[in-house]
PDB file of C-alpha atoms and ligand atoms in Angstrom:
ATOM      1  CA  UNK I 221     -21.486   2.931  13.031  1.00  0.00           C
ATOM      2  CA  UNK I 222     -19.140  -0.024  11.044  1.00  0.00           C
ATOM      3  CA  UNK I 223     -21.060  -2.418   9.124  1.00  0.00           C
ATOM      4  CA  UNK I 224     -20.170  -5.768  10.796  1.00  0.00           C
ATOM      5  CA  UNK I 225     -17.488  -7.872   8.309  1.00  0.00           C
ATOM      6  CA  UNK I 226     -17.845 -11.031   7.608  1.00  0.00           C
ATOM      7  CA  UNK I 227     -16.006 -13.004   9.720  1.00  0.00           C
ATOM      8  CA  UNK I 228     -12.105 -13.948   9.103  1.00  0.00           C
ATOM      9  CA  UNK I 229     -12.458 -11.087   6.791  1.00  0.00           C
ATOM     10  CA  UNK I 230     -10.112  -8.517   7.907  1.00  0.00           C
ATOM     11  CA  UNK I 231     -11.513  -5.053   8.158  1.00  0.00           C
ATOM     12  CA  UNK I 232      -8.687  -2.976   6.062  1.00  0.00           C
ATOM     13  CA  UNK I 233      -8.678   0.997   5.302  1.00  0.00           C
ATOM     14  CA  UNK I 234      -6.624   1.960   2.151  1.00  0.00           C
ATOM     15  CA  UNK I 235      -5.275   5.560   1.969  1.00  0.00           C
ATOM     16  CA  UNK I 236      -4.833   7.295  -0.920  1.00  0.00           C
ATOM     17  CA  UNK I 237      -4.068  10.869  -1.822  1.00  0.00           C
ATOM     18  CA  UNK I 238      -4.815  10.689  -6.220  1.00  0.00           C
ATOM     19  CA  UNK I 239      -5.392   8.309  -8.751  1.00  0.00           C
ATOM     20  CA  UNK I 240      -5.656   5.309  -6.486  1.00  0.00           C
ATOM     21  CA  UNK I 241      -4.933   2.642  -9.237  1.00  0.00           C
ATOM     22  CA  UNK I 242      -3.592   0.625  -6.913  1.00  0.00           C
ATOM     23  CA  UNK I 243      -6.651   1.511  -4.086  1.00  0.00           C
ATOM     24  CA  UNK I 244      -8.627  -0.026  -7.579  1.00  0.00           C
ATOM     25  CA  UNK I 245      -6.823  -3.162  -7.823  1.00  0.00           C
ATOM     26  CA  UNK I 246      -7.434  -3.975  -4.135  1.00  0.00           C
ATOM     27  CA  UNK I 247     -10.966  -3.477  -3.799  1.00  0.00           C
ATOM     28  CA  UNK I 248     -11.430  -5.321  -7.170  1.00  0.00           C
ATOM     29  CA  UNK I 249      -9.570  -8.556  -5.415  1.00  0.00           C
ATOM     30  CA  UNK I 250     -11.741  -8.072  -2.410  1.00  0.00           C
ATOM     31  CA  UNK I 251     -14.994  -8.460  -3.994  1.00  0.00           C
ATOM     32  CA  UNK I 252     -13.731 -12.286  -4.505  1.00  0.00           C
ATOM     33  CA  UNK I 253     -16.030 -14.013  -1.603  1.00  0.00           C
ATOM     34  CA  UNK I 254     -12.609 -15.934  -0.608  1.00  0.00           C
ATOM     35  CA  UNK I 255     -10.766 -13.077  -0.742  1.00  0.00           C
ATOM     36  CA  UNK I 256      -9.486 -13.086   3.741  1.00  0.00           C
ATOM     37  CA  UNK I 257     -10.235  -8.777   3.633  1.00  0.00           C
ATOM     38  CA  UNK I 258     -13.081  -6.568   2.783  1.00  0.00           C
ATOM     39  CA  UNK I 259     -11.927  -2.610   2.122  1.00  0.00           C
ATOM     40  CA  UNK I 260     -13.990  -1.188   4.366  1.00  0.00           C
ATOM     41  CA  UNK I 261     -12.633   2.340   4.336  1.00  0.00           C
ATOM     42  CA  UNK I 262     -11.123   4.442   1.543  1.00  0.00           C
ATOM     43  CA  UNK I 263      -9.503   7.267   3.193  1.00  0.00           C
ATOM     44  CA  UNK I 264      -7.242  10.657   1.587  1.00  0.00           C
ATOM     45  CA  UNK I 265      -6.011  13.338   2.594  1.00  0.00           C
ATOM     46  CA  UNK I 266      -7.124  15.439  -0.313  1.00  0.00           C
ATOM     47  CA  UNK I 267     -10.625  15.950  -0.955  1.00  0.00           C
ATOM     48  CA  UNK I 268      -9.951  16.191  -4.628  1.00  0.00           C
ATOM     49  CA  UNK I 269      -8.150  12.591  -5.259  1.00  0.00           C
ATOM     50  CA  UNK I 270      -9.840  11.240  -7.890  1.00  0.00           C
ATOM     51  CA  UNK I 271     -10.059   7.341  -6.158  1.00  0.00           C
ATOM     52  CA  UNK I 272     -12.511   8.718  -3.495  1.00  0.00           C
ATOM     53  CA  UNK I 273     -15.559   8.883  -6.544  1.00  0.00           C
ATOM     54  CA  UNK I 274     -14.463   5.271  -7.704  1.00  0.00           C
ATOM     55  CA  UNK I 275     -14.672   4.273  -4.192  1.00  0.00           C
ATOM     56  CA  UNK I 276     -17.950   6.291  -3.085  1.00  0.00           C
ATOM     57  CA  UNK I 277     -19.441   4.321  -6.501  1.00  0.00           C
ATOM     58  CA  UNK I 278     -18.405   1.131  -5.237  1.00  0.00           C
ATOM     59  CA  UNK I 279     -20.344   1.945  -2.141  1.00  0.00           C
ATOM     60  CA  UNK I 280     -16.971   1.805   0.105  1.00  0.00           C
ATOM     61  CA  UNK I 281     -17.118   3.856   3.183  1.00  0.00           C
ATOM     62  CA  UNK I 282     -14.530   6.894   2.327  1.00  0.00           C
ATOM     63  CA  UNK I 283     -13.612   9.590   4.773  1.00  0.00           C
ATOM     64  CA  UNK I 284     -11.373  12.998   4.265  1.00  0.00           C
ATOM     65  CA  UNK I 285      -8.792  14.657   6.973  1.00  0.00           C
ATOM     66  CA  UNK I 286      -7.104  17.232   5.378  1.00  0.00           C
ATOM     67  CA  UNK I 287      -3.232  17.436   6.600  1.00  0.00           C
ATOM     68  CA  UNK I 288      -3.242  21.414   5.644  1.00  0.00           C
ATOM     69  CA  UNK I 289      -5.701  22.812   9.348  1.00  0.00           C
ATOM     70  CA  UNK I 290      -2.771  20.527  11.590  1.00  0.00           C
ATOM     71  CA  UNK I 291      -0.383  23.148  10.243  1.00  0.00           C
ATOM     72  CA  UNK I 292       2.536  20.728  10.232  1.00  0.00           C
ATOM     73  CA  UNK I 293       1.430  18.519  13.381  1.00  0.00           C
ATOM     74  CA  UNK I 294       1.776  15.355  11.866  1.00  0.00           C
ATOM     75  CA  UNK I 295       1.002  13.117  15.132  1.00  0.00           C
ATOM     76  CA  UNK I 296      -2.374  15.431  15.296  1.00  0.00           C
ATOM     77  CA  UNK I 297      -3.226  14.735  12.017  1.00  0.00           C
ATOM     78  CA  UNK I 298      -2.597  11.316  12.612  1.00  0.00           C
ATOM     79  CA  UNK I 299      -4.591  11.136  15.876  1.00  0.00           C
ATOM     80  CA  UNK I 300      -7.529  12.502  13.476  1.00  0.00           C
ATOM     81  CA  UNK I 301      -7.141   9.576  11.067  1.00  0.00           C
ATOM     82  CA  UNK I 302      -6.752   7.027  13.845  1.00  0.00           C
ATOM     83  CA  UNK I 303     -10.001   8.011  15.002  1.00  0.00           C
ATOM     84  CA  UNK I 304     -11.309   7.307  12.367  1.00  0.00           C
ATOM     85  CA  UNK I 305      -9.781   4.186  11.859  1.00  0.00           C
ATOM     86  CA  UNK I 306     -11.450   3.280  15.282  1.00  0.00           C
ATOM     87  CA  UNK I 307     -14.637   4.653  14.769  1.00  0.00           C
ATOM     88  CA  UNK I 308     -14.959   1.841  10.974  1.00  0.00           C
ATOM     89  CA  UNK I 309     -13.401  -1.077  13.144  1.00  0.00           C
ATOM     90  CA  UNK I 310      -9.998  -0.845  10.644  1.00  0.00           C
ATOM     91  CA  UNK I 311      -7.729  -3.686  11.463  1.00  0.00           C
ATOM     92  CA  UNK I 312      -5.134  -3.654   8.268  1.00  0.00           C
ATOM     93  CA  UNK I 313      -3.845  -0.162   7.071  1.00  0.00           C
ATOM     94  CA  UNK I 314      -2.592  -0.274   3.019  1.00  0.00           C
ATOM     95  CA  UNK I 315      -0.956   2.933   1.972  1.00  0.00           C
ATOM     96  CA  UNK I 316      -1.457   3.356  -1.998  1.00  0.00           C
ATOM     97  CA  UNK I 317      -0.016   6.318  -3.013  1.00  0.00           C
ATOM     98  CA  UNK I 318      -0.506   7.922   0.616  1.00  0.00           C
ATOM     99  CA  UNK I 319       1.871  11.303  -0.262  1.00  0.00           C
ATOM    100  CA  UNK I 320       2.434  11.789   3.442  1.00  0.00           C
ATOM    101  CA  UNK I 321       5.301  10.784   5.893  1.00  0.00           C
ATOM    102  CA  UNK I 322       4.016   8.821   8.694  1.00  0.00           C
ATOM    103  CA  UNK I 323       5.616   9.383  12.403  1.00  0.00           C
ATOM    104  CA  UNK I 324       7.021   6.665  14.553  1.00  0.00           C
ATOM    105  CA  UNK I 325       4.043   7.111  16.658  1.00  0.00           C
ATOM    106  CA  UNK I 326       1.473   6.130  13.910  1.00  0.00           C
ATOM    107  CA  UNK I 327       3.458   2.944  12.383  1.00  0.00           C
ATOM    108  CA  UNK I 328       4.531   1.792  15.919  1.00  0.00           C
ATOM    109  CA  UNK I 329       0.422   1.691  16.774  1.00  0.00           C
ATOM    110  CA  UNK I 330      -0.284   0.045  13.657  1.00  0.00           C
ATOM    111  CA  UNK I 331       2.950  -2.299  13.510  1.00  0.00           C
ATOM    112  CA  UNK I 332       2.521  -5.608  11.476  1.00  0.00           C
ATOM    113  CA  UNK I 333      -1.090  -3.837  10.103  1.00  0.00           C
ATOM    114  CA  UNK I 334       0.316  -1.341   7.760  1.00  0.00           C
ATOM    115  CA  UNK I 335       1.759  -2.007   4.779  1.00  0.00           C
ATOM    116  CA  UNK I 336       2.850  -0.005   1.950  1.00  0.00           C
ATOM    117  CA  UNK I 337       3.579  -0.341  -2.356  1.00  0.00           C
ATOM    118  CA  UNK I 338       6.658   1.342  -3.297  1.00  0.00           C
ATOM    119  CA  UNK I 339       7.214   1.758  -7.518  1.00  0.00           C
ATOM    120  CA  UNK I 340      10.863   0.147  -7.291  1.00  0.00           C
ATOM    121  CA  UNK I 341      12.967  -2.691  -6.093  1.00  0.00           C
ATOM    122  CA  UNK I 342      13.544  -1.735  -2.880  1.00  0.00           C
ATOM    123  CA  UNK I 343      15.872  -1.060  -0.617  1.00  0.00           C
ATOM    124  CA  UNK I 344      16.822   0.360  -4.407  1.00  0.00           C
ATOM    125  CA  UNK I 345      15.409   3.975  -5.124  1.00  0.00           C
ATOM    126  CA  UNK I 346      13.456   4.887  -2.045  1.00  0.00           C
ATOM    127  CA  UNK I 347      11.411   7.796  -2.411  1.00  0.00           C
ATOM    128  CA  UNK I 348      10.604   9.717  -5.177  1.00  0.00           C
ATOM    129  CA  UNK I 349      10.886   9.714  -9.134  1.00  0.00           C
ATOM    130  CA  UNK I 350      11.551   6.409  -8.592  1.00  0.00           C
ATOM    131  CA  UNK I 351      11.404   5.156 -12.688  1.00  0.00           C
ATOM    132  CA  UNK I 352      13.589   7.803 -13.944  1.00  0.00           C
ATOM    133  CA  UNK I 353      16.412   7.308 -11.669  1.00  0.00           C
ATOM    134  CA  UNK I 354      16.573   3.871 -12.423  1.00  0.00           C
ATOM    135  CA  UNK I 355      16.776   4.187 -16.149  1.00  0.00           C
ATOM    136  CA  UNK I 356      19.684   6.842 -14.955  1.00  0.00           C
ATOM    137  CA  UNK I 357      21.131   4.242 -13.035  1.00  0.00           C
ATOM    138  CA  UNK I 358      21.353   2.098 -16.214  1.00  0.00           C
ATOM    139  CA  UNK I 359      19.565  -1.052 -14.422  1.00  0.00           C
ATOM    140  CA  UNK I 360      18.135  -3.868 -16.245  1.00  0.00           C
ATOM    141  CA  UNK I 361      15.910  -4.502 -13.684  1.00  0.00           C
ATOM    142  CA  UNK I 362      13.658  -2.225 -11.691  1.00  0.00           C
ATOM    143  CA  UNK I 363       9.853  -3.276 -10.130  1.00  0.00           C
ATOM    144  CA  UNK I 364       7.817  -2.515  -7.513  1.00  0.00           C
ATOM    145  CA  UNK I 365       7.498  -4.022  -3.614  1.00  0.00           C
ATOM    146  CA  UNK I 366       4.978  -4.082  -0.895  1.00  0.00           C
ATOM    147  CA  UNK I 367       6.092  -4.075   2.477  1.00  0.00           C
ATOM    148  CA  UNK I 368       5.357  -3.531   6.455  1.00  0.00           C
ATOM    149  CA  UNK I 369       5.968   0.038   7.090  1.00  0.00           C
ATOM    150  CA  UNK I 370       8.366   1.316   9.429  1.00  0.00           C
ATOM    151  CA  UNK I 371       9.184   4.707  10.460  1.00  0.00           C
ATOM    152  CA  UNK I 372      12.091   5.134   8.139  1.00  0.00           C
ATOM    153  CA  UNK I 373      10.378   6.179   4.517  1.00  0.00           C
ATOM    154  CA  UNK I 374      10.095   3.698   1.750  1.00  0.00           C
ATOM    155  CA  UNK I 375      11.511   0.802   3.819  1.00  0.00           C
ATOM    156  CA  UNK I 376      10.261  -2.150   5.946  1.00  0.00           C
ATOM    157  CA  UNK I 377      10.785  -5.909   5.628  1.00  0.00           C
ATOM    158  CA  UNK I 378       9.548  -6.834   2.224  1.00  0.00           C
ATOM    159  CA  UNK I 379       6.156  -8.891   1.477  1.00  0.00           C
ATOM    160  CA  UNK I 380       5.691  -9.338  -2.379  1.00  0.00           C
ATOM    161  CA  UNK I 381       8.606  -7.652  -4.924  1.00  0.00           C
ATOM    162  CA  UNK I 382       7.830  -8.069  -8.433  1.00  0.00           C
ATOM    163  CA  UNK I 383      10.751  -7.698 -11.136  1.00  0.00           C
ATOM    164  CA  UNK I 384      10.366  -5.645 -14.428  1.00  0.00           C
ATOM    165  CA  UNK I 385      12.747  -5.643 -16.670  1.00  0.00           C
ATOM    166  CA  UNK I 386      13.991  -2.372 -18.500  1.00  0.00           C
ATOM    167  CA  UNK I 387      13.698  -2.429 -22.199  1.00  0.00           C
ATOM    168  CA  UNK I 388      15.643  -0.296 -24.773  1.00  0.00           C
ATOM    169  CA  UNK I 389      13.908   2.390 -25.779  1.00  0.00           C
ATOM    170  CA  UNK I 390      12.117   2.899 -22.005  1.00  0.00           C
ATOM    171  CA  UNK I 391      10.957   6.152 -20.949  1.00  0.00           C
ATOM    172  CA  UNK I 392      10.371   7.129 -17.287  1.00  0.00           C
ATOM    173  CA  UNK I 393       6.414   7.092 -18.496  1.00  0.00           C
ATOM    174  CA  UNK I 394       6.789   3.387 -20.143  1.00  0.00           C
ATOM    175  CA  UNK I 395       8.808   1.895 -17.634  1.00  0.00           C
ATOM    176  CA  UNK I 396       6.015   3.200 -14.999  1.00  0.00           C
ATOM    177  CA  UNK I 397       3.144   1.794 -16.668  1.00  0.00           C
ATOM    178  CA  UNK I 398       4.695  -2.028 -17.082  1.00  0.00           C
ATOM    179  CA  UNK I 399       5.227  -1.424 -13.147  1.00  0.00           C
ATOM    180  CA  UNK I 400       1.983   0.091 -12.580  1.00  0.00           C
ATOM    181  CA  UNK I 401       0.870  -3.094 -14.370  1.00  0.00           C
ATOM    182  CA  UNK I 402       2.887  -5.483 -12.285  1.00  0.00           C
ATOM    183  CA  UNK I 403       1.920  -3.520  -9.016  1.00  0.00           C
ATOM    184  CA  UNK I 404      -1.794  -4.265  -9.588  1.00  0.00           C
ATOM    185  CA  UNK I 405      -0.928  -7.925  -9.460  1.00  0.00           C
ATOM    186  CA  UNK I 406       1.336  -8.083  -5.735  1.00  0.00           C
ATOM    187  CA  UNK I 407      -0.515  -5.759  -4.140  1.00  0.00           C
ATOM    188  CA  UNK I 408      -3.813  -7.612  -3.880  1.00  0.00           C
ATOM    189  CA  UNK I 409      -1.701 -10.629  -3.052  1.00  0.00           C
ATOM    190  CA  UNK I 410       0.318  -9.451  -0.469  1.00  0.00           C
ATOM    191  CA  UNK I 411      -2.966  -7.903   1.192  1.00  0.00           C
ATOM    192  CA  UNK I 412      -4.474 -11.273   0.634  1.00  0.00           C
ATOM    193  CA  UNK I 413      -1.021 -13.101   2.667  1.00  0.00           C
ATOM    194  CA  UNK I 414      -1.418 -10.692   5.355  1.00  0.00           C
ATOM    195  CA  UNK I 415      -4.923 -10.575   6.022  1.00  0.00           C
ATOM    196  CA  UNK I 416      -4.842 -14.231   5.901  1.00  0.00           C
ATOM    197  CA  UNK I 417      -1.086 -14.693   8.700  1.00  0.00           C
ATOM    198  CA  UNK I 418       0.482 -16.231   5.783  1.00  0.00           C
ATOM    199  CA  UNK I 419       2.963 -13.311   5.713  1.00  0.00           C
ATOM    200  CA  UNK I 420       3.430 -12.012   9.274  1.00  0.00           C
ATOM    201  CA  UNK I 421       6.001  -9.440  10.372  1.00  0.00           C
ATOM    202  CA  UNK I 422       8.222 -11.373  13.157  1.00  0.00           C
ATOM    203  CA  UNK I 423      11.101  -9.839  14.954  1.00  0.00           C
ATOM    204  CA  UNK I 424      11.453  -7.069  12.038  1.00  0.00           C
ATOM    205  CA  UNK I 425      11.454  -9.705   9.142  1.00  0.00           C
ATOM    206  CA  UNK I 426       8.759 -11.294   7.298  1.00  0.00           C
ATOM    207  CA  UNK I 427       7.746 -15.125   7.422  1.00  0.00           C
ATOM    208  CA  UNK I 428       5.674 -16.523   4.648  1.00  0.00           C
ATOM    209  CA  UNK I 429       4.210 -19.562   5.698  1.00  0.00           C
ATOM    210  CA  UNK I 430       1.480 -21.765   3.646  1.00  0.00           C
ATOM    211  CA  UNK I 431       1.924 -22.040  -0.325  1.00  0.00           C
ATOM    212  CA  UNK I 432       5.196 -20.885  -0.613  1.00  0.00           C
ATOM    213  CA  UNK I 433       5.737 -21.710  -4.286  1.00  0.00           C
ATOM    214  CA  UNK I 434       2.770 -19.878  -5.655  1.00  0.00           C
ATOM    215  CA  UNK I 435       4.310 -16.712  -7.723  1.00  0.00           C
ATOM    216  CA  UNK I 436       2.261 -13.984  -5.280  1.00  0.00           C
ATOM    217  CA  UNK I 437       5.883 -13.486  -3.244  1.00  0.00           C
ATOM    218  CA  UNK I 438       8.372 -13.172  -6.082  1.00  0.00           C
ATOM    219  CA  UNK I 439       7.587 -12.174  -9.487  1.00  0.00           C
ATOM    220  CA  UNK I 440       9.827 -12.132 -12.488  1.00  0.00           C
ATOM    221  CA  UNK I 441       8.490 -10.394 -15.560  1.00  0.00           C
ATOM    222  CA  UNK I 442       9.916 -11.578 -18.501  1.00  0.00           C
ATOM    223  CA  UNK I 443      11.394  -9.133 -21.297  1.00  0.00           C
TER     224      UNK I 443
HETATM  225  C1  LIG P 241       1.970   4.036  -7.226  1.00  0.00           C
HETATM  226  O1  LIG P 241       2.844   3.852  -8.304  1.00  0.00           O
HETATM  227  C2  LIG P 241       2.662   3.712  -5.914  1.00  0.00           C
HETATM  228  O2  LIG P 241       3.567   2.652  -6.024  1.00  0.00           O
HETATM  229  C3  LIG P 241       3.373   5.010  -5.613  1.00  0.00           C
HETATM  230  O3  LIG P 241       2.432   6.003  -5.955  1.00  0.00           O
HETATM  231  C4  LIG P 241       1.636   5.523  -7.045  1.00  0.00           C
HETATM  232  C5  LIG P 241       0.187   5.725  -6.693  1.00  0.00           C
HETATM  233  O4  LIG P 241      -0.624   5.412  -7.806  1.00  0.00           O
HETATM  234  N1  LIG P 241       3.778   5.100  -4.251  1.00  0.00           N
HETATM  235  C6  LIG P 241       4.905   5.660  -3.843  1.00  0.00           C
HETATM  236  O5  LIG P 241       5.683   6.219  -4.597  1.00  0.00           O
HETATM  237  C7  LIG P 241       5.182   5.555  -2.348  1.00  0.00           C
HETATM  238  N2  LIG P 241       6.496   6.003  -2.039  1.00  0.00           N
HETATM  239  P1  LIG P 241      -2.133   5.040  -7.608  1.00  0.00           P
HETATM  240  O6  LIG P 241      -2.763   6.214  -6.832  1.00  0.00           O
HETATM  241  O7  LIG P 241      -2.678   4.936  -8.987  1.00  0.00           O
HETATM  242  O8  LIG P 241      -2.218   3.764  -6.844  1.00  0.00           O
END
């Protein structure tokens, strides 16, 4: 059974597979009463990841499918989670820290409703380890981005992108906490644009349309 939403309130799912920080952040934007989604679903693929208590506590809906019994059958385990997705009446799909590689099949059914936080400025340092290659790189400026998912990993047209600058001195661990920081911030805003159709995903590229000035789009962190 879903609980019914209240209306213009978009029914969204976040998946996480650990900490979910960022699963945190969302839910905590949410309970604003003009916030345009309500997290109705926090769901992992671990049983262990340590946002599904937080969640369970908040008295969000949260639901397990372990990858491991599909034995590498992605689009199986997939089908699993869709069901369940179907079954809590989930219209908007956030992946926060989601550790597993969505097929084609999955982000073409959920195209324009899934969207995804990446730790870097993207199409810059796709995948992993993300803050320690940039400081290799010798950038000044690294940051984090949300974005529609598509089936190629870590890209998509871009939502939100907020810019952190790298300090002398930065570790891969102090870099990653001023971007963890800055994450909390575009994330809830870039669910709150979508939910909302003030950023839509239009022939592969994202339109922003109503308040275009407010700073929930771009962000520049000063050093
Ligand atoms: C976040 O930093 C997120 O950007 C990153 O995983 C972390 C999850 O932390 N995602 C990716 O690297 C996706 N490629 P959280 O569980 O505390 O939100």
């Amino acid at each position: 059974m879903t609980e019914p939403s209240t209306p213009s309130h978009l029914r969204t799912a976040v998946f996480i597979s650990g900490r979910g920080s960022n699963m945190t952040a969302l839910v905590e934007a949410a309970r604003a009463p003009d916030f345009p989604a309500d997290i109705a679903l926090v769901l992992s693929n671990r049983a262990d990841a340590a946002g599904l208590a937080y969640a369970g506590e908040a008295g969000i809906a949260t639901a397990v499918v372990d990858h491991k019994p599909f034995n590498g059958n992605r689009e199986a385990f997939e089908r699993a989670i869709d069901a369940v997705l179907v079954e809590h009446g989930v219209e908007l799909v956030c992946l926060a820290g989601f550790l597993r590689v969505l097929t084609p099949w999955f982000v073409t059914r959920w195209a324009g409703r899934l969207i995804n936080i990446h730790p870097s400025l993207l199409p810059a340092f796709r995948g992993l380890d993300t803050h320690a290659r940039a400081l290799a790189a010798n950038v000044r400026l690294h940051g984090c981005t949300v974005h529609f998912v598509t089936p190629e990993l870590d890209d998509g047209p871009v939502i939100a992108q907020a810019a952190v600058p790298i300090l002398e001195g930065d570790t891969a661990q102090t870099l990653a906490g001023r971007v963890l920081v800055q994450e909390h911030v575009i994330y809830p805003a870039a669910l709150a644009r979508v939910a909302s159709g003030r950023a839509k995903l239009v022939d592969g590229r994202v339109v922003l349309t109503g308040d275009t000035t407010r700073p929930d789009a771009v962000l520049v962190v000063p050093a």
